[in-house]
PDB file of C-alpha atoms in Angstrom:
ATOM      1  CA  MET H 118      22.224  -6.869   5.560  1.00 94.00           C
ATOM      2  CA  ARG H 119      21.890  -4.075   3.009  1.00 96.00           C
ATOM      3  CA  VAL H 120      18.291  -3.140   2.141  1.00 98.00           C
ATOM      4  CA  VAL H 121      17.320  -0.747  -0.617  1.00 97.00           C
ATOM      5  CA  VAL H 122      13.943   0.966  -0.146  1.00 97.00           C
ATOM      6  CA  ALA H 123      12.451   2.299  -3.375  1.00 97.00           C
ATOM      7  CA  GLY H 124       9.964   5.083  -2.724  1.00 95.00           C
ATOM      8  CA  ALA H 125      11.751   5.952   0.503  1.00 94.00           C
ATOM      9  CA  THR H 126      10.386   9.491   0.902  1.00 92.00           C
ATOM     10  CA  GLY H 127       6.701   8.568   0.674  1.00 92.00           C
ATOM     11  CA  LEU H 128       4.103   7.955   3.362  1.00 93.00           C
ATOM     12  CA  ILE H 129       5.004   4.270   3.717  1.00 96.00           C
ATOM     13  CA  GLY H 130       8.599   4.491   2.536  1.00 96.00           C
ATOM     14  CA  SER H 131       9.816   6.885   5.220  1.00 96.00           C
ATOM     15  CA  ARG H 132       8.271   4.734   7.947  1.00 97.00           C
ATOM     16  CA  THR H 133       9.711   1.559   6.422  1.00 98.00           C
ATOM     17  CA  VAL H 134      13.193   3.055   6.392  1.00 97.00           C
ATOM     18  CA  ALA H 135      12.852   3.883  10.100  1.00 97.00           C
ATOM     19  CA  ARG H 136      11.577   0.412  10.952  1.00 95.00           C
ATOM     20  CA  LEU H 137      14.391  -1.299   9.076  1.00 97.00           C
ATOM     21  CA  ARG H 138      16.976   0.826  10.844  1.00 96.00           C
ATOM     22  CA  ASP H 139      15.363  -0.258  14.111  1.00 91.00           C
ATOM     23  CA  HIS H 140      16.211  -3.815  13.012  1.00 86.00           C
ATOM     24  CA  GLY H 141      19.850  -2.757  12.743  1.00 92.00           C
ATOM     25  CA  VAL H 142      20.171  -3.210   8.991  1.00 94.00           C
ATOM     26  CA  GLU H 143      21.898  -0.885   6.547  1.00 96.00           C
ATOM     27  CA  VAL H 144      19.265   1.004   4.567  1.00 97.00           C
ATOM     28  CA  VAL H 145      19.775   2.702   1.218  1.00 95.00           C
ATOM     29  CA  PRO H 146      16.892   5.112   0.497  1.00 95.00           C
ATOM     30  CA  VAL H 147      15.958   5.357  -3.186  1.00 93.00           C
ATOM     31  CA  SER H 148      13.887   8.212  -4.551  1.00 90.00           C
ATOM     32  CA  ARG H 149      14.109  11.022  -7.064  1.00 88.00           C
ATOM     33  CA  ALA H 150      15.442  13.197  -4.252  1.00 85.00           C
ATOM     34  CA  GLU H 151      18.389  10.783  -4.095  1.00 84.00           C
ATOM     35  CA  GLY H 152      18.926  11.027  -7.854  1.00 89.00           C
ATOM     36  CA  VAL H 153      17.255   7.703  -8.676  1.00 93.00           C
ATOM     37  CA  ASP H 154      14.221   7.410 -10.954  1.00 93.00           C
ATOM     38  CA  VAL H 155      12.492   4.025 -11.088  1.00 95.00           C
ATOM     39  CA  SER H 156      10.393   5.097 -14.081  1.00 94.00           C
ATOM     40  CA  THR H 157      13.447   5.654 -16.282  1.00 94.00           C
ATOM     41  CA  GLY H 158      15.905   3.384 -14.504  1.00 94.00           C
ATOM     42  CA  GLN H 159      18.284   6.280 -13.898  1.00 94.00           C
ATOM     43  CA  GLY H 160      20.649   5.529 -11.031  1.00 95.00           C
ATOM     44  CA  LEU H 161      19.165   2.129 -10.186  1.00 95.00           C
ATOM     45  CA  ASP H 162      22.194   0.014 -11.008  1.00 94.00           C
ATOM     46  CA  GLN H 163      24.414   2.058  -8.718  1.00 94.00           C
ATOM     47  CA  ALA H 164      21.812   2.244  -5.937  1.00 95.00           C
ATOM     48  CA  LEU H 165      21.320  -1.536  -5.890  1.00 96.00           C
ATOM     49  CA  ARG H 166      25.020  -2.380  -5.886  1.00 94.00           C
ATOM     50  CA  ALA H 167      25.759  -4.907  -3.117  1.00 94.00           C
ATOM     51  CA  ALA H 168      22.107  -4.902  -2.011  1.00 97.00           C
ATOM     52  CA  ASP H 169      20.684  -8.018  -0.371  1.00 97.00           C
ATOM     53  CA  VAL H 170      17.033  -6.946  -0.363  1.00 98.00           C
ATOM     54  CA  VAL H 171      14.892  -4.488  -2.290  1.00 98.00           C
ATOM     55  CA  VAL H 172      11.689  -3.183  -0.701  1.00 98.00           C
ATOM     56  CA  ASP H 173       9.439  -1.609  -3.321  1.00 98.00           C
ATOM     57  CA  VAL H 174       6.918   0.853  -1.916  1.00 97.00           C
ATOM     58  CA  THR H 175       6.760   3.061  -4.993  1.00 95.00           C
ATOM     59  CA  ASP H 176       3.298   4.210  -6.007  1.00 94.00           C
ATOM     60  CA  ALA H 177       1.598   5.419  -9.143  1.00 93.00           C
ATOM     61  CA  PRO H 178       0.796   9.124  -9.516  1.00 91.00           C
ATOM     62  CA  SER H 179      -2.896   8.311  -9.975  1.00 88.00           C
ATOM     63  CA  ARG H 180      -5.479   5.666  -9.047  1.00 88.00           C
ATOM     64  CA  ASP H 181      -6.484   5.543 -12.717  1.00 88.00           C
ATOM     65  CA  GLU H 182      -6.113   2.002 -14.021  1.00 92.00           C
ATOM     66  CA  GLY H 183      -4.241   2.925 -17.182  1.00 94.00           C
ATOM     67  CA  ILE H 184      -1.825   5.306 -15.508  1.00 95.00           C
ATOM     68  CA  GLY H 185      -1.260   2.900 -12.635  1.00 94.00           C
ATOM     69  CA  THR H 186      -0.655  -0.090 -14.897  1.00 95.00           C
ATOM     70  CA  GLU H 187       1.819   1.841 -17.024  1.00 96.00           C
ATOM     71  CA  PHE H 188       3.684   3.056 -13.947  1.00 96.00           C
ATOM     72  CA  PHE H 189       3.948  -0.305 -12.190  1.00 96.00           C
ATOM     73  CA  THR H 190       4.814  -2.193 -15.356  1.00 95.00           C
ATOM     74  CA  THR H 191       7.656   0.215 -16.093  1.00 97.00           C
ATOM     75  CA  ALA H 192       8.932   0.922 -12.578  1.00 96.00           C
ATOM     76  CA  THR H 193       8.706  -2.648 -11.305  1.00 97.00           C
ATOM     77  CA  GLY H 194      10.262  -3.930 -14.496  1.00 97.00           C
ATOM     78  CA  ASN H 195      13.192  -1.560 -14.047  1.00 97.00           C
ATOM     79  CA  LEU H 196      13.622  -2.488 -10.385  1.00 97.00           C
ATOM     80  CA  LEU H 197      13.532  -6.198 -11.064  1.00 97.00           C
ATOM     81  CA  LYS H 198      15.975  -5.889 -13.969  1.00 97.00           C
ATOM     82  CA  ALA H 199      18.430  -3.964 -11.782  1.00 97.00           C
ATOM     83  CA  ALA H 200      17.878  -6.359  -8.872  1.00 97.00           C
ATOM     84  CA  THR H 201      18.647  -9.349 -11.072  1.00 97.00           C
ATOM     85  CA  ALA H 202      21.836  -7.734 -12.363  1.00 96.00           C
ATOM     86  CA  ALA H 203      22.919  -6.884  -8.803  1.00 96.00           C
ATOM     87  CA  GLY H 204      22.307 -10.390  -7.486  1.00 97.00           C
ATOM     88  CA  VAL H 205      19.630  -9.238  -5.019  1.00 98.00           C
ATOM     89  CA  GLU H 206      18.322 -12.140  -2.945  1.00 98.00           C
ATOM     90  CA  HIS H 207      14.873 -10.846  -2.023  1.00 98.00           C
ATOM     91  CA  TYR H 208      12.386  -8.463  -3.633  1.00 98.00           C
ATOM     92  CA  VAL H 209       9.544  -7.265  -1.373  1.00 98.00           C
ATOM     93  CA  ALA H 210       6.643  -5.351  -2.903  1.00 98.00           C
ATOM     94  CA  LEU H 211       3.778  -3.556  -1.230  1.00 98.00           C
ATOM     95  CA  SER H 212       0.445  -4.427  -2.821  1.00 98.00           C
ATOM     96  CA  VAL H 213      -3.226  -4.200  -1.850  1.00 98.00           C
ATOM     97  CA  VAL H 214      -5.684  -6.718  -0.470  1.00 98.00           C
ATOM     98  CA  ALA H 215      -7.986  -7.893  -3.283  1.00 97.00           C
ATOM     99  CA  ALA H 216      -5.438  -7.273  -6.059  1.00 96.00           C
ATOM    100  CA  ASP H 217      -6.058 -10.893  -7.024  1.00 94.00           C
ATOM    101  CA  ARG H 218      -9.865 -10.581  -6.928  1.00 94.00           C
ATOM    102  CA  VAL H 219     -10.823  -7.205  -8.391  1.00 94.00           C
ATOM    103  CA  GLY H 220     -10.335  -6.951 -12.118  1.00 87.00           C
ATOM    104  CA  SER H 221     -10.523  -3.203 -12.533  1.00 90.00           C
ATOM    105  CA  GLY H 222      -9.156   0.118 -11.350  1.00 92.00           C
ATOM    106  CA  TYR H 223      -6.037   0.431  -9.234  1.00 95.00           C
ATOM    107  CA  PHE H 224      -6.408  -3.211  -8.210  1.00 96.00           C
ATOM    108  CA  ARG H 225      -5.708  -4.399 -11.744  1.00 95.00           C
ATOM    109  CA  ALA H 226      -2.626  -2.163 -11.856  1.00 95.00           C
ATOM    110  CA  LYS H 227      -1.305  -3.759  -8.644  1.00 97.00           C
ATOM    111  CA  ALA H 228      -2.084  -7.220 -10.025  1.00 97.00           C
ATOM    112  CA  ALA H 229       0.158  -6.417 -12.997  1.00 96.00           C
ATOM    113  CA  GLN H 230       2.952  -5.494 -10.587  1.00 97.00           C
ATOM    114  CA  GLU H 231       2.466  -8.727  -8.652  1.00 98.00           C
ATOM    115  CA  ASP H 232       2.651 -10.770 -11.856  1.00 97.00           C
ATOM    116  CA  LEU H 233       6.010  -9.220 -12.716  1.00 97.00           C
ATOM    117  CA  ALA H 234       7.372 -10.199  -9.302  1.00 98.00           C
ATOM    118  CA  ARG H 235       6.104 -13.771  -9.612  1.00 97.00           C
ATOM    119  CA  HIS H 236       7.700 -14.281 -13.003  1.00 96.00           C
ATOM    120  CA  ALA H 237      11.070 -12.720 -12.179  1.00 96.00           C
ATOM    121  CA  THR H 238      14.103 -14.754 -11.162  1.00 97.00           C
ATOM    122  CA  VAL H 239      14.585 -12.803  -7.930  1.00 98.00           C
ATOM    123  CA  PRO H 240      12.975 -14.503  -4.879  1.00 98.00           C
ATOM    124  CA  TYR H 241       9.984 -12.416  -3.869  1.00 98.00           C
ATOM    125  CA  SER H 242       7.457 -11.582  -1.172  1.00 98.00           C
ATOM    126  CA  LEU H 243       4.212  -9.645  -1.592  1.00 98.00           C
ATOM    127  CA  VAL H 244       2.750  -7.688   1.314  1.00 98.00           C
ATOM    128  CA  ARG H 245      -0.890  -6.870   0.619  1.00 98.00           C
ATOM    129  CA  ALA H 246      -2.367  -4.179   2.846  1.00 98.00           C
ATOM    130  CA  THR H 247      -5.944  -3.196   3.455  1.00 98.00           C
ATOM    131  CA  PRO H 248      -6.792   0.488   2.824  1.00 97.00           C
ATOM    132  CA  PHE H 249      -4.790   2.920   4.932  1.00 97.00           C
ATOM    133  CA  PHE H 250      -6.576   5.245   7.346  1.00 97.00           C
ATOM    134  CA  GLU H 251      -5.683   8.066   4.947  1.00 96.00           C
ATOM    135  CA  SER H 252      -7.696   6.337   2.208  1.00 95.00           C
ATOM    136  CA  VAL H 253     -10.902   7.224   4.031  1.00 96.00           C
ATOM    137  CA  GLU H 254     -10.223  10.930   3.569  1.00 94.00           C
ATOM    138  CA  ALA H 255      -9.227  10.458  -0.072  1.00 94.00           C
ATOM    139  CA  THR H 256     -12.448   8.563  -0.745  1.00 95.00           C
ATOM    140  CA  ALA H 257     -14.510  11.204   1.062  1.00 95.00           C
ATOM    141  CA  ASN H 258     -12.931  13.991  -0.981  1.00 94.00           C
ATOM    142  CA  ALA H 259     -13.576  12.140  -4.222  1.00 93.00           C
ATOM    143  CA  GLY H 260     -17.179  11.421  -3.252  1.00 94.00           C
ATOM    144  CA  THR H 261     -18.198  14.917  -2.149  1.00 95.00           C
ATOM    145  CA  ARG H 262     -21.476  15.970  -3.813  1.00 94.00           C
ATOM    146  CA  PRO H 263     -23.983  18.758  -3.196  1.00 94.00           C
ATOM    147  CA  ASP H 264     -26.240  16.394  -1.218  1.00 94.00           C
ATOM    148  CA  GLY H 265     -23.444  14.908   0.900  1.00 95.00           C
ATOM    149  CA  VAL H 266     -20.439  12.613   0.710  1.00 97.00           C
ATOM    150  CA  HIS H 267     -21.017   9.489  -1.386  1.00 97.00           C
ATOM    151  CA  VAL H 268     -18.950   6.442  -0.447  1.00 97.00           C
ATOM    152  CA  PRO H 269     -19.398   2.779  -1.319  1.00 97.00           C
ATOM    153  CA  PRO H 270     -21.017   0.595   1.367  1.00 97.00           C
ATOM    154  CA  LEU H 271     -17.882  -1.389   2.192  1.00 97.00           C
ATOM    155  CA  LEU H 272     -16.666  -3.310   5.193  1.00 98.00           C
ATOM    156  CA  LEU H 273     -13.013  -2.482   5.886  1.00 97.00           C
ATOM    157  CA  ARG H 274     -10.172  -3.260   8.238  1.00 98.00           C
ATOM    158  CA  PRO H 275      -8.334   0.031   7.681  1.00 98.00           C
ATOM    159  CA  VAL H 276      -4.698  -0.069   8.714  1.00 98.00           C
ATOM    160  CA  SER H 277      -2.168   2.475   9.930  1.00 98.00           C
ATOM    161  CA  THR H 278       0.869   3.260   7.819  1.00 97.00           C
ATOM    162  CA  ASP H 279       3.070   2.463  10.824  1.00 97.00           C
ATOM    163  CA  ASP H 280       1.656  -1.059  10.996  1.00 98.00           C
ATOM    164  CA  VAL H 281       2.151  -1.548   7.256  1.00 98.00           C
ATOM    165  CA  ALA H 282       5.769  -0.396   7.572  1.00 98.00           C
ATOM    166  CA  ALA H 283       6.283  -2.839  10.450  1.00 97.00           C
ATOM    167  CA  ALA H 284       4.955  -5.695   8.326  1.00 98.00           C
ATOM    168  CA  LEU H 285       7.205  -4.749   5.400  1.00 98.00           C
ATOM    169  CA  ALA H 286      10.279  -4.569   7.617  1.00 97.00           C
ATOM    170  CA  HIS H 287       9.433  -7.916   9.208  1.00 96.00           C
ATOM    171  CA  VAL H 288       9.164  -9.581   5.814  1.00 98.00           C
ATOM    172  CA  ALA H 289      12.271  -7.866   4.437  1.00 97.00           C
ATOM    173  CA  VAL H 290      14.590  -9.240   7.123  1.00 96.00           C
ATOM    174  CA  GLY H 291      13.182 -12.749   6.777  1.00 96.00           C
ATOM    175  CA  LEU H 292      13.311 -15.412   4.095  1.00 97.00           C
ATOM    176  CA  PRO H 293      11.397 -14.823   0.842  1.00 98.00           C
ATOM    177  CA  LEU H 294       7.783 -15.964   1.068  1.00 98.00           C
ATOM    178  CA  PHE H 295       7.359 -16.790  -2.622  1.00 97.00           C
ATOM    179  CA  GLY H 296       3.810 -15.746  -1.850  1.00 97.00           C
ATOM    180  CA  VAL H 297       1.659 -13.243   0.009  1.00 98.00           C
ATOM    181  CA  LEU H 298       1.367 -11.829   3.515  1.00 98.00           C
ATOM    182  CA  GLU H 299      -1.761  -9.783   4.192  1.00 98.00           C
ATOM    183  CA  THR H 300      -1.728  -7.019   6.781  1.00 98.00           C
ATOM    184  CA  ALA H 301      -4.797  -5.269   8.140  1.00 98.00           C
ATOM    185  CA  GLY H 302      -6.101  -3.113  10.946  1.00 98.00           C
ATOM    186  CA  PRO H 303      -7.310  -4.596  14.231  1.00 98.00           C
ATOM    187  CA  GLU H 304     -10.994  -3.691  13.767  1.00 97.00           C
ATOM    188  CA  GLU H 305     -13.697  -4.064  11.151  1.00 97.00           C
ATOM    189  CA  LEU H 306     -15.535  -0.858  10.256  1.00 98.00           C
ATOM    190  CA  ARG H 307     -18.093   0.295   7.740  1.00 98.00           C
ATOM    191  CA  LEU H 308     -16.659   2.876   5.352  1.00 98.00           C
ATOM    192  CA  GLU H 309     -19.659   5.158   5.734  1.00 97.00           C
ATOM    193  CA  ASP H 310     -19.244   5.161   9.533  1.00 97.00           C
ATOM    194  CA  ALA H 311     -15.490   5.750   9.285  1.00 98.00           C
ATOM    195  CA  THR H 312     -16.161   8.617   6.869  1.00 98.00           C
ATOM    196  CA  ALA H 313     -18.716  10.234   9.186  1.00 97.00           C
ATOM    197  CA  ASP H 314     -16.303   9.966  12.127  1.00 97.00           C
ATOM    198  CA  LEU H 315     -13.539  11.554  10.056  1.00 97.00           C
ATOM    199  CA  LEU H 316     -15.693  14.468   8.928  1.00 96.00           C
ATOM    200  CA  THR H 317     -16.752  15.104  12.513  1.00 96.00           C
ATOM    201  CA  ALA H 318     -13.133  15.009  13.677  1.00 94.00           C
ATOM    202  CA  LEU H 319     -12.230  17.513  10.956  1.00 93.00           C
ATOM    203  CA  GLY H 320     -14.988  19.839  12.116  1.00 93.00           C
ATOM    204  CA  ARG H 321     -16.947  19.636   8.892  1.00 90.00           C
ATOM    205  CA  PRO H 322     -19.722  17.067   9.413  1.00 92.00           C
ATOM    206  CA  ARG H 323     -21.876  16.348   6.374  1.00 93.00           C
ATOM    207  CA  PRO H 324     -24.400  13.670   5.427  1.00 96.00           C
ATOM    208  CA  VAL H 325     -22.678  10.476   4.311  1.00 97.00           C
ATOM    209  CA  VAL H 326     -24.475   8.535   1.601  1.00 96.00           C
ATOM    210  CA  ALA H 327     -23.821   4.805   1.170  1.00 96.00           C
ATOM    211  CA  ASP H 328     -23.812   4.625  -2.620  1.00 96.00           C
ATOM    212  CA  ALA H 329     -23.312   1.214  -4.216  1.00 96.00           C
ATOM    213  CA  ARG H 330     -22.307   2.921  -7.478  1.00 95.00           C
ATOM    214  CA  ALA H 331     -19.516   4.957  -5.883  1.00 95.00           C
ATOM    215  CA  PRO H 332     -16.056   3.647  -6.842  1.00 94.00           C
ATOM    216  CA  PHE H 333     -13.178   2.871  -4.530  1.00 95.00           C
ATOM    217  CA  PHE H 334      -9.751   3.288  -6.149  1.00 93.00           C
ATOM    218  CA  GLY H 335     -11.463   3.219  -9.530  1.00 92.00           C
ATOM    219  CA  ALA H 336     -13.443   0.020  -8.972  1.00 94.00           C
ATOM    220  CA  VAL H 337     -17.065  -0.667  -7.995  1.00 95.00           C
ATOM    221  CA  LEU H 338     -16.850  -3.283  -5.259  1.00 95.00           C
ATOM    222  CA  GLY H 339     -18.998  -5.683  -3.289  1.00 95.00           C
ATOM    223  CA  GLU H 340     -19.454  -5.092   0.422  1.00 97.00           C
ATOM    224  CA  ARG H 341     -16.822  -7.595   1.566  1.00 97.00           C
ATOM    225  CA  ALA H 342     -14.386  -7.258  -1.350  1.00 97.00           C
ATOM    226  CA  LEU H 343     -11.635  -5.543   0.669  1.00 97.00           C
ATOM    227  CA  LEU H 344     -11.638  -7.748   3.748  1.00 98.00           C
ATOM    228  CA  PRO H 345      -8.464  -9.798   4.283  1.00 98.00           C
ATOM    229  CA  GLY H 346      -8.287 -13.530   4.857  1.00 96.00           C
ATOM    230  CA  PRO H 347      -8.241 -15.162   8.295  1.00 96.00           C
ATOM    231  CA  ASP H 348      -4.434 -15.372   8.418  1.00 96.00           C
ATOM    232  CA  ALA H 349      -3.790 -11.656   7.974  1.00 97.00           C
ATOM    233  CA  ARG H 350      -1.240 -10.001  10.242  1.00 97.00           C
ATOM    234  CA  LEU H 351      -3.254  -7.512  12.296  1.00 98.00           C
ATOM    235  CA  GLY H 352      -1.840  -4.156  13.315  1.00 97.00           C
ATOM    236  CA  ARG H 353      -2.266  -2.578  16.728  1.00 96.00           C
ATOM    237  CA  HIS H 354      -3.227   1.009  15.897  1.00 97.00           C
ATOM    238  CA  THR H 355      -6.956   1.741  15.786  1.00 97.00           C
ATOM    239  CA  TYR H 356      -8.803   4.178  13.584  1.00 97.00           C
ATOM    240  CA  ALA H 357     -10.016   6.120  16.626  1.00 95.00           C
ATOM    241  CA  GLN H 358      -6.406   6.588  17.767  1.00 96.00           C
ATOM    242  CA  TRP H 359      -5.485   7.920  14.348  1.00 96.00           C
ATOM    243  CA  LEU H 360      -8.387  10.389  14.406  1.00 95.00           C
ATOM    244  CA  ARG H 361      -7.338  11.680  17.823  1.00 92.00           C
ATOM    245  CA  ASN H 362      -3.733  12.162  16.716  1.00 88.00           C
ATOM    246  CA  ARG H 363      -4.385  13.884  13.383  1.00 81.00           C
TER     247      ARG H 363
END
């Protein structure tokens, strides 16, 4: 089996490449460092030659809805066009839990990517992940104010990047789902508590303010908006383990 990983040098991509190699498959890493640009299509046809599966873990340069939508529409369109021409049998894309429910921000951009996969001729699978552990720090940085750190009052099952990579590799070596697999962390946490724990672990504790107006990835969300369904594949790495190993 020959698997092309687009976005292979990123946080998820590098781990996905390693996981796939653990499965004994031939992996072709695709990134700008390898001379391939998904935004322009440069080098894609050659990179996908003789590929059986494409795993798309590319990401937009911003969580802004407009920038994200433009990126995914262009990059995913280029990947799917090249995959169709190469006779690829399975396209696997990493998405986010709630892409189908939240109509704004980064979630709408990921929904646009999902729609392209559904309407392509290449058999597809979508792996929707809950927010990564690293998202807690990104949200804290974005919400830092003079009176403390403002974060939305959300319930989360944050997930490790290793567990997301394992889920992607598992799906990639299997039959196309023609649907969605959700993956999530093993525990449910409140974002404000996870943020406070992170700040303490970093040695810079500050007041954490649960602010219903604070956005998450560009969207204002209800408390349970980012929780996965009951059939989600749960990872094994906990948030506390991640904090200890930072």
